[in-house]
């Protein structure tokens, strides 16, 4: 964070041919635990809008939020000098919705 203790993280889209075997759930659970040890309290991501990705991320506690867990200065996109890397739906060239999860109390 720019103006308070702690950190946040962003997961970039991942893809696999072998789905529904629990590998993604295990991977993200391990990642969340490691990030907690590094004082990360919020994770953001932009799930691909393909039907499967939103269901996966929702099943492990991520969702779109009307009010972000991040402070406003952290919501500035990279192309405008900020830290956030919005991801795009390439077929429509539009920004995917940002989803978030709080994994630890704010410091």
PDB file of N, CA, C and O in Angstrom, residues 58-100:
ATOM      1  N   UNK A  58     -15.555 -17.839  -7.420  1.00  0.00           N
ATOM      2  CA  UNK A  58     -16.620 -17.657  -6.423  1.00  0.00           C
ATOM      3  C   UNK A  58     -16.622 -18.802  -5.409  1.00  0.00           C
ATOM      4  O   UNK A  58     -16.859 -18.583  -4.217  1.00  0.00           O
ATOM      5  N   UNK A  59     -16.310 -20.020  -5.855  1.00  0.00           N
ATOM      6  CA  UNK A  59     -16.341 -21.175  -4.959  1.00  0.00           C
ATOM      7  C   UNK A  59     -15.270 -21.101  -3.876  1.00  0.00           C
ATOM      8  O   UNK A  59     -15.388 -21.764  -2.847  1.00  0.00           O
ATOM      9  N   UNK A  60     -14.236 -20.283  -4.089  1.00  0.00           N
ATOM     10  CA  UNK A  60     -13.187 -20.157  -3.074  1.00  0.00           C
ATOM     11  C   UNK A  60     -13.158 -18.753  -2.451  1.00  0.00           C
ATOM     12  O   UNK A  60     -12.159 -18.339  -1.873  1.00  0.00           O
ATOM     13  N   UNK A  61     -14.292 -18.047  -2.574  1.00  0.00           N
ATOM     14  CA  UNK A  61     -14.474 -16.828  -1.791  1.00  0.00           C
ATOM     15  C   UNK A  61     -14.201 -15.498  -2.461  1.00  0.00           C
ATOM     16  O   UNK A  61     -14.265 -14.455  -1.808  1.00  0.00           O
ATOM     17  N   UNK A  62     -13.905 -15.490  -3.744  1.00  0.00           N
ATOM     18  CA  UNK A  62     -13.673 -14.225  -4.453  1.00  0.00           C
ATOM     19  C   UNK A  62     -14.989 -13.731  -5.031  1.00  0.00           C
ATOM     20  O   UNK A  62     -15.853 -14.519  -5.398  1.00  0.00           O
ATOM     21  N   UNK A  63     -15.145 -12.396  -5.117  1.00  0.00           N
ATOM     22  CA  UNK A  63     -16.333 -11.842  -5.754  1.00  0.00           C
ATOM     23  C   UNK A  63     -16.098 -10.401  -6.162  1.00  0.00           C
ATOM     24  O   UNK A  63     -15.157  -9.754  -5.708  1.00  0.00           O
ATOM     25  N   UNK A  64     -16.982  -9.923  -7.035  1.00  0.00           N
ATOM     26  CA  UNK A  64     -16.969  -8.516  -7.426  1.00  0.00           C
ATOM     27  C   UNK A  64     -17.553  -7.727  -6.262  1.00  0.00           C
ATOM     28  O   UNK A  64     -18.489  -8.184  -5.605  1.00  0.00           O
ATOM     29  N   UNK A  65     -16.997  -6.582  -6.001  1.00  0.00           N
ATOM     30  CA  UNK A  65     -17.440  -5.781  -4.858  1.00  0.00           C
ATOM     31  C   UNK A  65     -17.828  -4.386  -5.320  1.00  0.00           C
ATOM     32  O   UNK A  65     -17.129  -3.791  -6.120  1.00  0.00           O
ATOM     33  N   UNK A  66     -18.933  -3.879  -4.773  1.00  0.00           N
ATOM     34  CA  UNK A  66     -19.333  -2.508  -5.060  1.00  0.00           C
ATOM     35  C   UNK A  66     -18.337  -1.535  -4.435  1.00  0.00           C
ATOM     36  O   UNK A  66     -18.024  -0.489  -4.994  1.00  0.00           O
ATOM     37  N   UNK A  67     -17.819  -1.901  -3.266  1.00  0.00           N
ATOM     38  CA  UNK A  67     -16.839  -1.082  -2.560  1.00  0.00           C
ATOM     39  C   UNK A  67     -15.568  -1.908  -2.385  1.00  0.00           C
ATOM     40  O   UNK A  67     -15.580  -2.929  -1.692  1.00  0.00           O
ATOM     41  N   UNK A  68     -14.492  -1.461  -2.999  1.00  0.00           N
ATOM     42  CA  UNK A  68     -13.250  -2.218  -2.986  1.00  0.00           C
ATOM     43  C   UNK A  68     -12.635  -2.297  -1.593  1.00  0.00           C
ATOM     44  O   UNK A  68     -12.767  -1.377  -0.786  1.00  0.00           O
ATOM     45  N   UNK A  69     -11.955  -3.405  -1.315  1.00  0.00           N
ATOM     46  CA  UNK A  69     -11.152  -3.504  -0.102  1.00  0.00           C
ATOM     47  C   UNK A  69      -9.918  -2.609  -0.201  1.00  0.00           C
ATOM     48  O   UNK A  69      -9.318  -2.256   0.811  1.00  0.00           O
ATOM     49  N   UNK A  70      -9.509  -2.266  -1.421  1.00  0.00           N
ATOM     50  CA  UNK A  70      -8.305  -1.455  -1.622  1.00  0.00           C
ATOM     51  C   UNK A  70      -8.621   0.025  -1.486  1.00  0.00           C
ATOM     52  O   UNK A  70      -9.687   0.476  -1.901  1.00  0.00           O
ATOM     53  N   UNK A  71      -7.683   0.801  -0.975  1.00  0.00           N
ATOM     54  CA  UNK A  71      -7.868   2.254  -0.959  1.00  0.00           C
ATOM     55  C   UNK A  71      -7.836   2.806  -2.387  1.00  0.00           C
ATOM     56  O   UNK A  71      -7.269   2.181  -3.292  1.00  0.00           O
ATOM     57  N   UNK A  72      -8.431   3.949  -2.576  1.00  0.00           N
ATOM     58  CA  UNK A  72      -8.580   4.508  -3.928  1.00  0.00           C
ATOM     59  C   UNK A  72      -7.257   4.680  -4.667  1.00  0.00           C
ATOM     60  O   UNK A  72      -7.193   4.470  -5.884  1.00  0.00           O
ATOM     61  N   UNK A  73      -6.178   5.018  -3.963  1.00  0.00           N
ATOM     62  CA  UNK A  73      -4.897   5.214  -4.647  1.00  0.00           C
ATOM     63  C   UNK A  73      -4.336   3.913  -5.220  1.00  0.00           C
ATOM     64  O   UNK A  73      -3.499   3.929  -6.115  1.00  0.00           O
ATOM     65  N   UNK A  74      -4.810   2.775  -4.732  1.00  0.00           N
ATOM     66  CA  UNK A  74      -4.353   1.485  -5.253  1.00  0.00           C
ATOM     67  C   UNK A  74      -5.173   1.030  -6.454  1.00  0.00           C
ATOM     68  O   UNK A  74      -4.821   0.072  -7.121  1.00  0.00           O
ATOM     69  N   UNK A  75      -6.263   1.707  -6.736  1.00  0.00           N
ATOM     70  CA  UNK A  75      -7.153   1.319  -7.831  1.00  0.00           C
ATOM     71  C   UNK A  75      -6.810   2.008  -9.148  1.00  0.00           C
ATOM     72  O   UNK A  75      -7.521   1.852 -10.132  1.00  0.00           O
ATOM     73  N   UNK A  76      -5.724   2.754  -9.179  1.00  0.00           N
ATOM     74  CA  UNK A  76      -5.300   3.440 -10.399  1.00  0.00           C
ATOM     75  C   UNK A  76      -4.651   2.418 -11.335  1.00  0.00           C
ATOM     76  O   UNK A  76      -3.722   1.711 -10.936  1.00  0.00           O
ATOM     77  N   UNK A  77      -5.130   2.318 -12.588  1.00  0.00           N
ATOM     78  CA  UNK A  77      -4.550   1.358 -13.527  1.00  0.00           C
ATOM     79  C   UNK A  77      -3.092   1.687 -13.865  1.00  0.00           C
ATOM     80  O   UNK A  77      -2.680   2.853 -13.845  1.00  0.00           O
ATOM     81  N   UNK A  78      -2.351   0.673 -14.185  1.00  0.00           N
ATOM     82  CA  UNK A  78      -0.935   0.800 -14.526  1.00  0.00           C
ATOM     83  C   UNK A  78      -0.703   1.820 -15.642  1.00  0.00           C
ATOM     84  O   UNK A  78       0.233   2.617 -15.574  1.00  0.00           O
ATOM     85  N   UNK A  79      -1.562   1.809 -16.657  1.00  0.00           N
ATOM     86  CA  UNK A  79      -1.367   2.732 -17.781  1.00  0.00           C
ATOM     87  C   UNK A  79      -1.559   4.200 -17.394  1.00  0.00           C
ATOM     88  O   UNK A  79      -1.178   5.093 -18.136  1.00  0.00           O
ATOM     89  N   UNK A  80      -2.092   4.451 -16.188  1.00  0.00           N
ATOM     90  CA  UNK A  80      -2.214   5.825 -15.677  1.00  0.00           C
ATOM     91  C   UNK A  80      -1.278   6.056 -14.495  1.00  0.00           C
ATOM     92  O   UNK A  80      -1.486   6.964 -13.694  1.00  0.00           O
ATOM     93  N   UNK A  81      -0.246   5.211 -14.388  1.00  0.00           N
ATOM     94  CA  UNK A  81       0.761   5.397 -13.357  1.00  0.00           C
ATOM     95  C   UNK A  81       0.501   4.676 -12.050  1.00  0.00           C
ATOM     96  O   UNK A  81       1.244   4.853 -11.094  1.00  0.00           O
ATOM     97  N   UNK A  82      -0.531   3.857 -11.995  1.00  0.00           N
ATOM     98  CA  UNK A  82      -0.864   3.146 -10.763  1.00  0.00           C
ATOM     99  C   UNK A  82      -0.346   1.717 -10.754  1.00  0.00           C
ATOM    100  O   UNK A  82       0.304   1.266 -11.689  1.00  0.00           O
ATOM    101  N   UNK A  83      -0.666   0.983  -9.689  1.00  0.00           N
ATOM    102  CA  UNK A  83      -0.152  -0.374  -9.527  1.00  0.00           C
ATOM    103  C   UNK A  83      -1.048  -1.483 -10.100  1.00  0.00           C
ATOM    104  O   UNK A  83      -0.607  -2.616 -10.251  1.00  0.00           O
ATOM    105  N   UNK A  84      -2.298  -1.180 -10.403  1.00  0.00           N
ATOM    106  CA  UNK A  84      -3.260  -2.209 -10.789  1.00  0.00           C
ATOM    107  C   UNK A  84      -3.151  -2.562 -12.275  1.00  0.00           C
ATOM    108  O   UNK A  84      -3.006  -1.673 -13.118  1.00  0.00           O
ATOM    109  N   UNK A  85      -3.209  -3.862 -12.577  1.00  0.00           N
ATOM    110  CA  UNK A  85      -3.106  -4.330 -13.968  1.00  0.00           C
ATOM    111  C   UNK A  85      -4.443  -4.915 -14.425  1.00  0.00           C
ATOM    112  O   UNK A  85      -4.654  -6.134 -14.354  1.00  0.00           O
ATOM    113  N   UNK A  86      -5.369  -4.081 -14.893  1.00  0.00           N
ATOM    114  CA  UNK A  86      -6.650  -4.608 -15.376  1.00  0.00           C
ATOM    115  C   UNK A  86      -6.416  -5.587 -16.527  1.00  0.00           C
ATOM    116  O   UNK A  86      -5.505  -5.422 -17.324  1.00  0.00           O
ATOM    117  N   UNK A  87      -7.265  -6.617 -16.581  1.00  0.00           N
ATOM    118  CA  UNK A  87      -7.192  -7.577 -17.676  1.00  0.00           C
ATOM    119  C   UNK A  87      -8.403  -7.378 -18.573  1.00  0.00           C
ATOM    120  O   UNK A  87      -9.438  -6.889 -18.136  1.00  0.00           O
ATOM    121  N   UNK A  88      -8.258  -7.777 -19.832  1.00  0.00           N
ATOM    122  CA  UNK A  88      -9.260  -7.468 -20.849  1.00  0.00           C
ATOM    123  C   UNK A  88      -9.851  -8.719 -21.479  1.00  0.00           C
ATOM    124  O   UNK A  88      -9.172  -9.731 -21.624  1.00  0.00           O
ATOM    125  N   UNK A  89     -11.098  -8.602 -21.857  1.00  0.00           N
ATOM    126  CA  UNK A  89     -11.765  -9.603 -22.681  1.00  0.00           C
ATOM    127  C   UNK A  89     -11.357  -9.270 -24.118  1.00  0.00           C
ATOM    128  O   UNK A  89     -11.753  -8.242 -24.657  1.00  0.00           O
ATOM    129  N   UNK A  90     -10.518 -10.092 -24.706  1.00  0.00           N
ATOM    130  CA  UNK A  90      -9.942  -9.754 -26.006  1.00  0.00           C
ATOM    131  C   UNK A  90     -10.968  -9.693 -27.118  1.00  0.00           C
ATOM    132  O   UNK A  90     -10.833  -8.868 -28.028  1.00  0.00           O
ATOM    133  N   UNK A  91     -12.001 -10.515 -27.072  1.00  0.00           N
ATOM    134  CA  UNK A  91     -12.989 -10.499 -28.157  1.00  0.00           C
ATOM    135  C   UNK A  91     -13.800  -9.208 -28.181  1.00  0.00           C
ATOM    136  O   UNK A  91     -14.256  -8.783 -29.235  1.00  0.00           O
ATOM    137  N   UNK A  92     -13.969  -8.561 -27.017  1.00  0.00           N
ATOM    138  CA  UNK A  92     -14.726  -7.298 -26.956  1.00  0.00           C
ATOM    139  C   UNK A  92     -13.846  -6.099 -26.645  1.00  0.00           C
ATOM    140  O   UNK A  92     -14.331  -4.980 -26.617  1.00  0.00           O
ATOM    141  N   UNK A  93     -12.563  -6.353 -26.345  1.00  0.00           N
ATOM    142  CA  UNK A  93     -11.626  -5.308 -25.951  1.00  0.00           C
ATOM    143  C   UNK A  93     -12.185  -4.458 -24.802  1.00  0.00           C
ATOM    144  O   UNK A  93     -12.121  -3.238 -24.814  1.00  0.00           O
ATOM    145  N   UNK A  94     -12.749  -5.154 -23.793  1.00  0.00           N
ATOM    146  CA  UNK A  94     -13.297  -4.460 -22.629  1.00  0.00           C
ATOM    147  C   UNK A  94     -12.660  -5.028 -21.362  1.00  0.00           C
ATOM    148  O   UNK A  94     -12.266  -6.183 -21.308  1.00  0.00           O
ATOM    149  N   UNK A  95     -12.584  -4.173 -20.349  1.00  0.00           N
ATOM    150  CA  UNK A  95     -11.989  -4.582 -19.078  1.00  0.00           C
ATOM    151  C   UNK A  95     -12.877  -5.617 -18.401  1.00  0.00           C
ATOM    152  O   UNK A  95     -14.105  -5.464 -18.334  1.00  0.00           O
ATOM    153  N   UNK A  96     -12.260  -6.684 -17.908  1.00  0.00           N
ATOM    154  CA  UNK A  96     -12.984  -7.687 -17.142  1.00  0.00           C
ATOM    155  C   UNK A  96     -13.326  -7.125 -15.766  1.00  0.00           C
ATOM    156  O   UNK A  96     -12.618  -6.247 -15.255  1.00  0.00           O
ATOM    157  N   UNK A  97     -14.378  -7.613 -15.119  1.00  0.00           N
ATOM    158  CA  UNK A  97     -14.698  -7.145 -13.772  1.00  0.00           C
ATOM    159  C   UNK A  97     -13.621  -7.568 -12.766  1.00  0.00           C
ATOM    160  O   UNK A  97     -13.079  -8.659 -12.859  1.00  0.00           O
ATOM    161  N   UNK A  98     -13.322  -6.668 -11.853  1.00  0.00           N
ATOM    162  CA  UNK A  98     -12.322  -6.950 -10.812  1.00  0.00           C
ATOM    163  C   UNK A  98     -13.017  -7.663  -9.661  1.00  0.00           C
ATOM    164  O   UNK A  98     -14.051  -7.224  -9.164  1.00  0.00           O
ATOM    165  N   UNK A  99     -12.441  -8.770  -9.218  1.00  0.00           N
ATOM    166  CA  UNK A  99     -12.926  -9.504  -8.058  1.00  0.00           C
ATOM    167  C   UNK A  99     -11.869  -9.424  -6.972  1.00  0.00           C
ATOM    168  O   UNK A  99     -10.679  -9.294  -7.256  1.00  0.00           O
ATOM    169  N   UNK A 100     -12.308  -9.508  -5.727  1.00  0.00           N
ATOM    170  CA  UNK A 100     -11.400  -9.381  -4.595  1.00  0.00           C
ATOM    171  C   UNK A 100     -11.730 -10.379  -3.498  1.00  0.00           C
ATOM    172  O   UNK A 100     -12.845 -10.891  -3.434  1.00  0.00           O
TER     173      UNK A 100
END
